[in-house]
């Protein structure tokens, strides 16, 4: 339901912003089927205006892949791995505790705002498993399991 409501509002917002000329330089990228990613962690840019070919992430509605031409959408990002393939052929993976994503097909922009996002190459899988094993059935333990479980499973 959220994606349907968010999709219409997001599309209208993107058209309005595009009519202001703020993304004039992006029209060529959109015509060539390109996308531009901005990934933030709280108040910090992890990736800013980088060209990508596709991205996959876990949302409240399930796993989601985004390629050029994807419909406008606003999604709630669930804990898991964000997989990014860049225009230059390189790729990156980030473990996230969640956040929100905005897809603007009219401008080719994807904005992901996360609470936490850490490159998976920086994560010690054994330490992550140890933290998960220590989690009990308390409220805090349940949060740890809900956040770390999907990340560990996807790694």
PDB file of C-alpha atoms in Angstrom:
ATOM      1  CA  UNK A   1       0.000   0.000   0.000  1.00  0.00           C
ATOM      2  CA  UNK A   2       2.767   2.458   0.912  1.00  0.00           C
ATOM      3  CA  UNK A   3       4.497   1.916  -2.416  1.00  0.00           C
ATOM      4  CA  UNK A   4       1.304   2.655  -4.366  1.00  0.00           C
ATOM      5  CA  UNK A   5       0.575   5.851  -2.482  1.00  0.00           C
ATOM      6  CA  UNK A   6       4.232   6.881  -2.446  1.00  0.00           C
ATOM      7  CA  UNK A   7       4.619   6.105  -6.141  1.00  0.00           C
ATOM      8  CA  UNK A   8       1.982   8.627  -7.248  1.00  0.00           C
ATOM      9  CA  UNK A   9       3.206  11.366  -4.916  1.00  0.00           C
ATOM     10  CA  UNK A  10       6.835  10.707  -5.783  1.00  0.00           C
ATOM     11  CA  UNK A  11       6.120  10.869  -9.527  1.00  0.00           C
ATOM     12  CA  UNK A  12       4.285  14.183  -9.141  1.00  0.00           C
ATOM     13  CA  UNK A  13       7.068  15.640  -7.011  1.00  0.00           C
ATOM     14  CA  UNK A  14       9.723  14.562  -9.496  1.00  0.00           C
ATOM     15  CA  UNK A  15       7.805  16.133 -12.393  1.00  0.00           C
ATOM     16  CA  UNK A  16       7.430  19.385 -10.450  1.00  0.00           C
ATOM     17  CA  UNK A  17      11.109  19.507  -9.502  1.00  0.00           C
ATOM     18  CA  UNK A  18      12.093  18.650 -13.076  1.00  0.00           C
ATOM     19  CA  UNK A  19       9.898  21.491 -14.377  1.00  0.00           C
ATOM     20  CA  UNK A  20      11.917  23.898 -12.208  1.00  0.00           C
ATOM     21  CA  UNK A  21      15.023  22.930 -14.167  1.00  0.00           C
ATOM     22  CA  UNK A  22      16.953  21.722 -11.117  1.00  0.00           C
ATOM     23  CA  UNK A  23      17.885  18.461 -12.831  1.00  0.00           C
ATOM     24  CA  UNK A  24      18.326  19.791 -16.365  1.00  0.00           C
ATOM     25  CA  UNK A  25      21.685  18.062 -16.735  1.00  0.00           C
ATOM     26  CA  UNK A  26      20.153  14.704 -15.879  1.00  0.00           C
ATOM     27  CA  UNK A  27      17.845  14.505 -18.913  1.00  0.00           C
ATOM     28  CA  UNK A  28      20.631  13.116 -21.103  1.00  0.00           C
ATOM     29  CA  UNK A  29      21.405  10.454 -18.495  1.00  0.00           C
ATOM     30  CA  UNK A  30      17.730   9.457 -18.310  1.00  0.00           C
ATOM     31  CA  UNK A  31      17.525   9.193 -22.097  1.00  0.00           C
ATOM     32  CA  UNK A  32      20.566   6.892 -22.061  1.00  0.00           C
ATOM     33  CA  UNK A  33      19.006   4.712 -19.357  1.00  0.00           C
ATOM     34  CA  UNK A  34      21.399   5.845 -16.629  1.00  0.00           C
ATOM     35  CA  UNK A  35      20.722   6.209 -12.926  1.00  0.00           C
ATOM     36  CA  UNK A  36      22.439   8.324 -10.302  1.00  0.00           C
ATOM     37  CA  UNK A  37      22.715   7.168  -6.680  1.00  0.00           C
ATOM     38  CA  UNK A  38      23.066   9.153  -3.487  1.00  0.00           C
ATOM     39  CA  UNK A  39      23.454   7.069  -0.317  1.00  0.00           C
ATOM     40  CA  UNK A  40      23.520   8.753   3.076  1.00  0.00           C
ATOM     41  CA  UNK A  41      24.080   7.559   6.619  1.00  0.00           C
ATOM     42  CA  UNK A  42      22.419   9.953   9.058  1.00  0.00           C
ATOM     43  CA  UNK A  43      24.110  13.262   8.146  1.00  0.00           C
ATOM     44  CA  UNK A  44      26.960  11.879   6.027  1.00  0.00           C
ATOM     45  CA  UNK A  45      27.238  11.150   2.290  1.00  0.00           C
ATOM     46  CA  UNK A  46      28.600   7.664   1.586  1.00  0.00           C
ATOM     47  CA  UNK A  47      27.941   7.928  -2.152  1.00  0.00           C
ATOM     48  CA  UNK A  48      26.985  11.187  -3.844  1.00  0.00           C
ATOM     49  CA  UNK A  49      25.713  11.439  -7.415  1.00  0.00           C
ATOM     50  CA  UNK A  50      27.470   8.284  -8.653  1.00  0.00           C
ATOM     51  CA  UNK A  51      26.336   6.625 -11.886  1.00  0.00           C
ATOM     52  CA  UNK A  52      24.964   3.116 -11.381  1.00  0.00           C
ATOM     53  CA  UNK A  53      23.540   0.389 -13.609  1.00  0.00           C
ATOM     54  CA  UNK A  54      21.384  -1.267 -10.947  1.00  0.00           C
ATOM     55  CA  UNK A  55      20.842  -1.685  -7.227  1.00  0.00           C
ATOM     56  CA  UNK A  56      19.150  -4.274  -5.008  1.00  0.00           C
ATOM     57  CA  UNK A  57      17.939  -3.920  -1.454  1.00  0.00           C
ATOM     58  CA  UNK A  58      15.504  -5.339   1.087  1.00  0.00           C
ATOM     59  CA  UNK A  59      12.296  -3.346   1.603  1.00  0.00           C
ATOM     60  CA  UNK A  60       9.187  -3.720   3.750  1.00  0.00           C
ATOM     61  CA  UNK A  61       7.549  -5.328   0.681  1.00  0.00           C
ATOM     62  CA  UNK A  62      10.416  -7.806   0.123  1.00  0.00           C
ATOM     63  CA  UNK A  63      13.570  -7.812  -1.995  1.00  0.00           C
ATOM     64  CA  UNK A  64      13.686  -5.107  -4.638  1.00  0.00           C
ATOM     65  CA  UNK A  65      15.861  -4.543  -7.665  1.00  0.00           C
ATOM     66  CA  UNK A  66      16.034  -1.181  -9.425  1.00  0.00           C
ATOM     67  CA  UNK A  67      17.171  -0.709 -13.013  1.00  0.00           C
ATOM     68  CA  UNK A  68      16.754   2.226 -15.398  1.00  0.00           C
ATOM     69  CA  UNK A  69      13.085   2.882 -16.142  1.00  0.00           C
ATOM     70  CA  UNK A  70      11.873   1.688 -12.739  1.00  0.00           C
ATOM     71  CA  UNK A  71       8.631   3.289 -11.622  1.00  0.00           C
ATOM     72  CA  UNK A  72       8.671   6.173  -9.162  1.00  0.00           C
ATOM     73  CA  UNK A  73       8.545   4.874  -5.630  1.00  0.00           C
ATOM     74  CA  UNK A  74       9.149   5.591  -1.971  1.00  0.00           C
ATOM     75  CA  UNK A  75      10.207   2.519   0.014  1.00  0.00           C
ATOM     76  CA  UNK A  76      11.042   1.660   3.582  1.00  0.00           C
ATOM     77  CA  UNK A  77      14.452  -0.037   3.602  1.00  0.00           C
ATOM     78  CA  UNK A  78      14.643  -3.025   5.956  1.00  0.00           C
ATOM     79  CA  UNK A  79      17.812  -4.321   7.660  1.00  0.00           C
ATOM     80  CA  UNK A  80      19.952  -6.178   5.134  1.00  0.00           C
ATOM     81  CA  UNK A  81      22.465  -5.688   2.350  1.00  0.00           C
ATOM     82  CA  UNK A  82      22.308  -2.964  -0.314  1.00  0.00           C
ATOM     83  CA  UNK A  83      24.068  -4.190  -3.477  1.00  0.00           C
ATOM     84  CA  UNK A  84      25.218  -1.554  -5.966  1.00  0.00           C
ATOM     85  CA  UNK A  85      26.652  -1.984  -9.484  1.00  0.00           C
ATOM     86  CA  UNK A  86      28.378   1.152 -10.779  1.00  0.00           C
ATOM     87  CA  UNK A  87      28.644   2.370 -14.380  1.00  0.00           C
ATOM     88  CA  UNK A  88      32.382   1.655 -14.430  1.00  0.00           C
ATOM     89  CA  UNK A  89      31.802  -2.070 -13.719  1.00  0.00           C
ATOM     90  CA  UNK A  90      32.759  -1.937 -10.045  1.00  0.00           C
ATOM     91  CA  UNK A  91      30.343  -2.830  -7.270  1.00  0.00           C
ATOM     92  CA  UNK A  92      29.796  -2.245  -3.577  1.00  0.00           C
ATOM     93  CA  UNK A  93      27.761  -3.737  -0.766  1.00  0.00           C
ATOM     94  CA  UNK A  94      26.577  -1.999   2.380  1.00  0.00           C
ATOM     95  CA  UNK A  95      24.979  -3.540   5.446  1.00  0.00           C
ATOM     96  CA  UNK A  96      22.170  -1.320   6.692  1.00  0.00           C
ATOM     97  CA  UNK A  97      19.898  -1.192   9.706  1.00  0.00           C
ATOM     98  CA  UNK A  98      17.185   0.418   7.567  1.00  0.00           C
ATOM     99  CA  UNK A  99      15.974   3.734   6.231  1.00  0.00           C
ATOM    100  CA  UNK A 100      13.995   5.137   3.304  1.00  0.00           C
ATOM    101  CA  UNK A 101      14.536   5.148  -0.441  1.00  0.00           C
ATOM    102  CA  UNK A 102      13.210   7.489  -3.124  1.00  0.00           C
ATOM    103  CA  UNK A 103      13.239   6.572  -6.814  1.00  0.00           C
ATOM    104  CA  UNK A 104      12.768   9.372  -9.365  1.00  0.00           C
ATOM    105  CA  UNK A 105      12.670   7.932 -12.908  1.00  0.00           C
ATOM    106  CA  UNK A 106      12.139  11.345 -14.513  1.00  0.00           C
ATOM    107  CA  UNK A 107      15.594  12.447 -13.311  1.00  0.00           C
ATOM    108  CA  UNK A 108      17.270   9.038 -12.986  1.00  0.00           C
ATOM    109  CA  UNK A 109      17.926   9.715  -9.287  1.00  0.00           C
ATOM    110  CA  UNK A 110      17.846   7.221  -6.452  1.00  0.00           C
ATOM    111  CA  UNK A 111      18.225   8.595  -2.937  1.00  0.00           C
ATOM    112  CA  UNK A 112      18.755   6.168  -0.065  1.00  0.00           C
ATOM    113  CA  UNK A 113      18.735   7.662   3.438  1.00  0.00           C
ATOM    114  CA  UNK A 114      19.850   5.104   6.024  1.00  0.00           C
ATOM    115  CA  UNK A 115      20.199   5.156   9.792  1.00  0.00           C
ATOM    116  CA  UNK A 116      23.386   3.105   9.467  1.00  0.00           C
ATOM    117  CA  UNK A 117      25.214   1.762   6.419  1.00  0.00           C
ATOM    118  CA  UNK A 118      28.591   0.050   6.626  1.00  0.00           C
ATOM    119  CA  UNK A 119      30.593  -1.430   3.736  1.00  0.00           C
ATOM    120  CA  UNK A 120      30.359  -5.203   4.108  1.00  0.00           C
ATOM    121  CA  UNK A 121      34.127  -5.387   3.545  1.00  0.00           C
ATOM    122  CA  UNK A 122      34.515  -3.606   6.918  1.00  0.00           C
ATOM    123  CA  UNK A 123      32.417  -6.163   8.827  1.00  0.00           C
ATOM    124  CA  UNK A 124      33.897  -9.048  10.779  1.00  0.00           C
ATOM    125  CA  UNK A 125      31.378 -11.825  10.111  1.00  0.00           C
ATOM    126  CA  UNK A 126      32.504 -13.856  13.161  1.00  0.00           C
ATOM    127  CA  UNK A 127      32.052 -10.832  15.464  1.00  0.00           C
ATOM    128  CA  UNK A 128      28.609 -10.217  13.974  1.00  0.00           C
ATOM    129  CA  UNK A 129      27.651 -13.847  14.608  1.00  0.00           C
ATOM    130  CA  UNK A 130      28.961 -13.598  18.191  1.00  0.00           C
ATOM    131  CA  UNK A 131      26.772 -10.520  18.835  1.00  0.00           C
ATOM    132  CA  UNK A 132      23.791 -12.308  17.378  1.00  0.00           C
ATOM    133  CA  UNK A 133      24.456 -15.363  19.563  1.00  0.00           C
ATOM    134  CA  UNK A 134      24.606 -13.152  22.692  1.00  0.00           C
ATOM    135  CA  UNK A 135      21.213 -11.597  21.984  1.00  0.00           C
ATOM    136  CA  UNK A 136      18.583 -12.750  24.467  1.00  0.00           C
ATOM    137  CA  UNK A 137      14.789 -12.471  24.451  1.00  0.00           C
ATOM    138  CA  UNK A 138      14.737  -9.003  26.018  1.00  0.00           C
ATOM    139  CA  UNK A 139      13.460  -6.050  24.001  1.00  0.00           C
ATOM    140  CA  UNK A 140      17.041  -5.048  23.203  1.00  0.00           C
ATOM    141  CA  UNK A 141      17.931  -8.608  22.225  1.00  0.00           C
ATOM    142  CA  UNK A 142      14.972  -8.781  19.860  1.00  0.00           C
ATOM    143  CA  UNK A 143      16.111  -5.576  18.150  1.00  0.00           C
ATOM    144  CA  UNK A 144      19.624  -7.004  17.764  1.00  0.00           C
ATOM    145  CA  UNK A 145      18.207 -10.202  16.241  1.00  0.00           C
ATOM    146  CA  UNK A 146      15.877  -8.300  13.892  1.00  0.00           C
ATOM    147  CA  UNK A 147      18.708  -6.062  12.691  1.00  0.00           C
ATOM    148  CA  UNK A 148      21.733  -8.360  12.577  1.00  0.00           C
ATOM    149  CA  UNK A 149      19.950 -11.561  11.539  1.00  0.00           C
ATOM    150  CA  UNK A 150      19.015 -10.434   8.004  1.00  0.00           C
ATOM    151  CA  UNK A 151      22.428  -8.832   7.492  1.00  0.00           C
ATOM    152  CA  UNK A 152      24.306 -11.979   8.518  1.00  0.00           C
ATOM    153  CA  UNK A 153      22.013 -14.147   6.442  1.00  0.00           C
ATOM    154  CA  UNK A 154      22.665 -12.041   3.325  1.00  0.00           C
ATOM    155  CA  UNK A 155      26.460 -12.004   3.739  1.00  0.00           C
TER     156      UNK A 155
END
